[in-house]
Amino acid sequence: MTGTTNPNRATPVVAVVPFERVPTTAAKVIAAHVSGYLNLAAETLPPRTIPPDTLDPGRLQYNAASLIQAIEAIPLKNYFKVIALFDVDLFIPLFTHVFGEARQNGRVAIVSLFRLESHADGSSPPSDRVLERVAKIALHELGHLLNLLHCDDDRCLMHFSGGVDTLDQTTFNFCRYCRIALHRALRQGGPVTKPP
């Protein structure tokens, strides 16, 4: 799958931005999966500081919508899409927590390791399982940035996963219909300048 059909346009580049204590390995794994599964160039950027006003003092969680808004204000205009990676607990008002969040057809997605680092029973999974989970969430949220909706096929990466058990059962695969939608979205992507 290519990011552009016009050879005169620059290749779209996805930025992966870790925030604060996120392991560099997790950001690199996401970038590798974006390149491998979507054939999009991906770059890992230096760590940034979490905007402090995104913490909800009553819930002691970070508001996902506020984080997306804050990241959209960061001057990263040369990038096609941005995936921000955190190790804090995220929420949206509708749910007690989320693994990640993105605005449909937006530019910024966020992903958190916080609830991916334990099983449903509270035990700790091996690090490769955590990295697998974070890559799945990143690809899912990037799908939303490319205007894909949730999918009814429980084997598809666009299927909604409310818990880690469901996420672990999801394969690294987009169903036939989501693949077609991805091809269409990437063909219609506008010109992008590769950052220096």
Tab-separated table of C-alpha atoms in Angstrom:
chain	number	residue	atom	x	y	z
A	1	MET	CA	0.000	0.000	0.000
A	2	THR	CA	1.425	3.378	-0.904
A	3	GLY	CA	0.784	6.734	0.651
A	4	THR	CA	0.463	8.580	-2.636
A	5	THR	CA	-0.330	7.883	-6.280
A	6	ASN	CA	1.383	10.986	-7.637
A	7	PRO	CA	5.184	10.550	-7.931
A	8	ASN	CA	5.625	14.340	-7.708
A	9	ARG	CA	4.236	14.455	-4.171
A	10	ALA	CA	6.444	13.863	-1.135
A	11	THR	CA	5.975	10.662	0.848
A	12	PRO	CA	3.645	11.041	3.842
A	13	VAL	CA	5.512	10.700	7.129
A	14	VAL	CA	3.911	9.679	10.431
A	15	ALA	CA	5.503	11.136	13.569
A	16	VAL	CA	5.625	9.001	16.716
A	17	VAL	CA	6.105	11.256	19.745
A	18	PRO	CA	6.865	9.748	23.179
A	19	PHE	CA	5.930	11.808	26.229
A	20	GLU	CA	8.089	11.874	29.363
A	21	ARG	CA	9.002	8.399	30.689
A	22	VAL	CA	7.733	6.321	27.751
A	23	PRO	CA	10.399	3.789	26.715
A	24	THR	CA	12.033	4.606	23.389
A	25	THR	CA	11.531	0.958	22.414
A	26	ALA	CA	7.732	1.350	22.481
A	27	ALA	CA	7.873	4.382	20.168
A	28	LYS	CA	10.216	2.546	17.784
A	29	VAL	CA	7.935	-0.509	17.737
A	30	ILE	CA	4.986	1.685	16.759
A	31	ALA	CA	7.014	3.358	14.002
A	32	ALA	CA	8.104	-0.058	12.678
A	33	HIS	CA	4.510	-1.335	12.604
A	34	VAL	CA	3.257	1.806	10.833
A	35	SER	CA	5.938	1.302	8.184
A	36	GLY	CA	5.453	-2.452	7.942
A	37	TYR	CA	1.657	-2.613	7.908
A	38	LEU	CA	0.760	0.612	6.099
A	39	ASN	CA	3.903	1.208	4.044
A	40	LEU	CA	4.101	4.732	5.443
A	41	ALA	CA	7.346	6.371	6.502
A	42	ALA	CA	7.428	6.823	10.277
A	43	GLU	CA	9.852	8.755	12.459
A	44	THR	CA	10.337	8.698	16.220
A	45	LEU	CA	10.746	12.195	17.650
A	46	PRO	CA	12.422	13.256	20.918
A	47	PRO	CA	10.374	12.981	24.147
A	48	ARG	CA	8.143	15.855	25.190
A	49	THR	CA	6.568	16.976	28.455
A	50	ILE	CA	2.916	16.195	29.178
A	51	PRO	CA	0.833	19.396	29.246
A	52	PRO	CA	-0.041	19.693	32.983
A	53	ASP	CA	-3.499	21.176	32.431
A	54	THR	CA	-4.671	17.904	30.810
A	55	LEU	CA	-4.755	16.124	34.193
A	56	ASP	CA	-8.248	15.916	35.688
A	57	PRO	CA	-7.677	16.472	39.437
A	58	GLY	CA	-10.949	14.797	40.399
A	59	ARG	CA	-10.294	11.594	38.448
A	60	LEU	CA	-6.460	11.622	38.628
A	61	GLN	CA	-6.507	10.669	34.959
A	62	TYR	CA	-5.569	12.559	31.830
A	63	ASN	CA	-8.334	13.857	29.582
A	64	ALA	CA	-7.757	12.319	26.142
A	65	ALA	CA	-9.583	15.096	24.272
A	66	SER	CA	-7.522	17.789	26.052
A	67	LEU	CA	-4.296	15.944	25.228
A	68	ILE	CA	-5.222	15.698	21.547
A	69	GLN	CA	-6.030	19.407	21.485
A	70	ALA	CA	-2.708	20.287	23.157
A	71	ILE	CA	-0.727	18.119	20.719
A	72	GLU	CA	-2.543	19.627	17.735
A	73	ALA	CA	-1.130	22.992	18.876
A	74	ILE	CA	2.467	21.684	18.706
A	75	PRO	CA	4.151	22.819	15.462
A	76	LEU	CA	4.507	19.456	13.690
A	77	LYS	CA	2.979	20.623	10.418
A	78	ASN	CA	5.399	18.724	8.162
A	79	TYR	CA	4.008	15.399	9.349
A	80	PHE	CA	1.066	13.614	7.747
A	81	LYS	CA	-0.260	12.180	11.025
A	82	VAL	CA	0.995	12.205	14.630
A	83	ILE	CA	0.842	9.354	17.155
A	84	ALA	CA	1.577	10.521	20.708
A	85	LEU	CA	2.604	7.859	23.211
A	86	PHE	CA	2.025	8.138	26.974
A	87	ASP	CA	2.389	6.036	30.119
A	88	VAL	CA	-0.445	7.750	32.030
A	89	ASP	CA	-4.072	6.740	32.536
A	90	LEU	CA	-6.386	8.236	29.885
A	91	PHE	CA	-10.128	8.802	29.954
A	92	ILE	CA	-12.947	10.294	27.968
A	93	PRO	CA	-16.179	11.253	29.760
A	94	LEU	CA	-18.061	8.295	28.247
A	95	PHE	CA	-15.614	5.646	29.580
A	96	THR	CA	-13.704	5.018	32.801
A	97	HIS	CA	-10.521	4.652	30.725
A	98	VAL	CA	-9.287	4.290	27.163
A	99	PHE	CA	-6.176	2.656	25.685
A	100	GLY	CA	-6.036	5.310	22.982
A	101	GLU	CA	-8.091	7.976	21.267
A	102	ALA	CA	-8.241	9.777	17.921
A	103	ARG	CA	-10.564	12.198	16.208
A	104	GLN	CA	-12.166	10.634	13.151
A	105	ASN	CA	-10.210	11.803	10.085
A	106	GLY	CA	-8.089	13.987	12.382
A	107	ARG	CA	-4.348	14.448	12.539
A	108	VAL	CA	-3.373	13.398	16.093
A	109	ALA	CA	-3.887	10.071	17.855
A	110	ILE	CA	-2.858	9.240	21.405
A	111	VAL	CA	-1.951	5.849	22.866
A	112	SER	CA	-1.178	4.930	26.480
A	113	LEU	CA	0.851	2.057	27.897
A	114	PHE	CA	-0.722	2.545	31.342
A	115	ARG	CA	-3.384	-0.191	31.206
A	116	LEU	CA	-1.544	-2.350	28.664
A	117	GLU	CA	1.156	-3.284	31.179
A	118	SER	CA	-1.042	-5.668	33.167
A	119	HIS	CA	-3.450	-8.521	32.460
A	120	ALA	CA	-7.132	-8.311	33.437
A	121	ASP	CA	-6.296	-10.283	36.620
A	122	GLY	CA	-3.601	-7.765	37.606
A	123	SER	CA	-0.607	-9.944	36.725
A	124	SER	CA	2.201	-8.585	34.560
A	125	PRO	CA	2.577	-9.752	30.959
A	126	PRO	CA	5.992	-10.172	29.316
A	127	SER	CA	7.364	-7.040	27.655
A	128	ASP	CA	6.825	-8.416	24.141
A	129	ARG	CA	3.082	-8.751	24.873
A	130	VAL	CA	2.951	-5.118	26.051
A	131	LEU	CA	4.706	-3.963	22.872
A	132	GLU	CA	2.322	-6.051	20.765
A	133	ARG	CA	-0.642	-4.426	22.502
A	134	VAL	CA	0.666	-0.886	22.050
A	135	ALA	CA	1.325	-1.528	18.341
A	136	LYS	CA	-2.249	-2.802	17.873
A	137	ILE	CA	-3.723	0.255	19.592
A	138	ALA	CA	-1.512	2.591	17.537
A	139	LEU	CA	-2.576	0.985	14.240
A	140	HIS	CA	-6.222	1.075	15.348
A	141	GLU	CA	-6.057	4.785	16.228
A	142	LEU	CA	-4.158	5.571	13.026
A	143	GLY	CA	-7.009	3.824	11.205
A	144	HIS	CA	-9.404	6.360	12.756
A	145	LEU	CA	-7.122	9.186	11.575
A	146	LEU	CA	-7.496	7.691	8.095
A	147	ASN	CA	-11.292	7.860	8.556
A	148	LEU	CA	-11.922	4.176	9.342
A	149	LEU	CA	-14.762	3.370	11.731
A	150	HIS	CA	-14.997	0.525	14.231
A	151	CYS	CA	-15.377	-2.847	12.523
A	152	ASP	CA	-17.730	-5.712	13.453
A	153	ASP	CA	-15.099	-8.312	12.485
A	154	ASP	CA	-13.465	-9.300	15.791
A	155	ARG	CA	-10.296	-10.347	13.942
A	156	CYS	CA	-9.810	-6.880	12.420
A	157	LEU	CA	-7.550	-4.251	13.986
A	158	MET	CA	-10.450	-1.790	13.720
A	159	HIS	CA	-12.603	-3.908	16.052
A	160	PHE	CA	-13.234	-2.107	19.356
A	161	SER	CA	-11.268	-3.571	22.280
A	162	GLY	CA	-12.563	-2.546	25.690
A	163	GLY	CA	-10.180	-4.814	27.602
A	164	VAL	CA	-6.757	-6.372	27.218
A	165	ASP	CA	-8.204	-9.879	26.801
A	166	THR	CA	-10.146	-8.775	23.715
A	167	LEU	CA	-7.116	-6.865	22.454
A	168	ASP	CA	-4.902	-9.954	22.815
A	169	GLN	CA	-7.332	-11.964	20.661
A	170	THR	CA	-7.235	-9.369	17.860
A	171	THR	CA	-4.826	-10.271	15.061
A	172	PHE	CA	-2.407	-7.943	13.296
A	173	ASN	CA	-4.738	-7.693	10.351
A	174	PHE	CA	-7.212	-5.334	8.768
A	175	CYS	CA	-10.260	-7.067	7.298
A	176	ARG	CA	-10.871	-6.899	3.550
A	177	TYR	CA	-13.240	-3.918	3.838
A	178	CYS	CA	-10.958	-1.927	6.130
A	179	ARG	CA	-7.983	-2.607	3.830
A	180	ILE	CA	-9.976	-1.201	0.895
A	181	ALA	CA	-10.868	1.878	2.962
A	182	LEU	CA	-7.205	2.304	3.960
A	183	HIS	CA	-6.067	2.123	0.330
A	184	ARG	CA	-8.645	4.748	-0.604
A	185	ALA	CA	-7.699	7.062	2.277
A	186	LEU	CA	-3.988	6.868	1.522
A	187	ARG	CA	-4.514	7.438	-2.207
A	188	GLN	CA	-6.504	10.589	-1.423
A	189	GLY	CA	-3.917	11.946	1.043
A	190	GLY	CA	-2.766	15.445	0.228
A	191	PRO	CA	0.780	16.577	-0.469
A	192	VAL	CA	3.106	16.284	2.490
A	193	THR	CA	6.569	17.699	2.919
A	194	LYS	CA	9.065	15.287	4.473
A	195	PRO	CA	10.662	16.926	7.498
A	196	PRO	CA	14.406	17.745	7.354
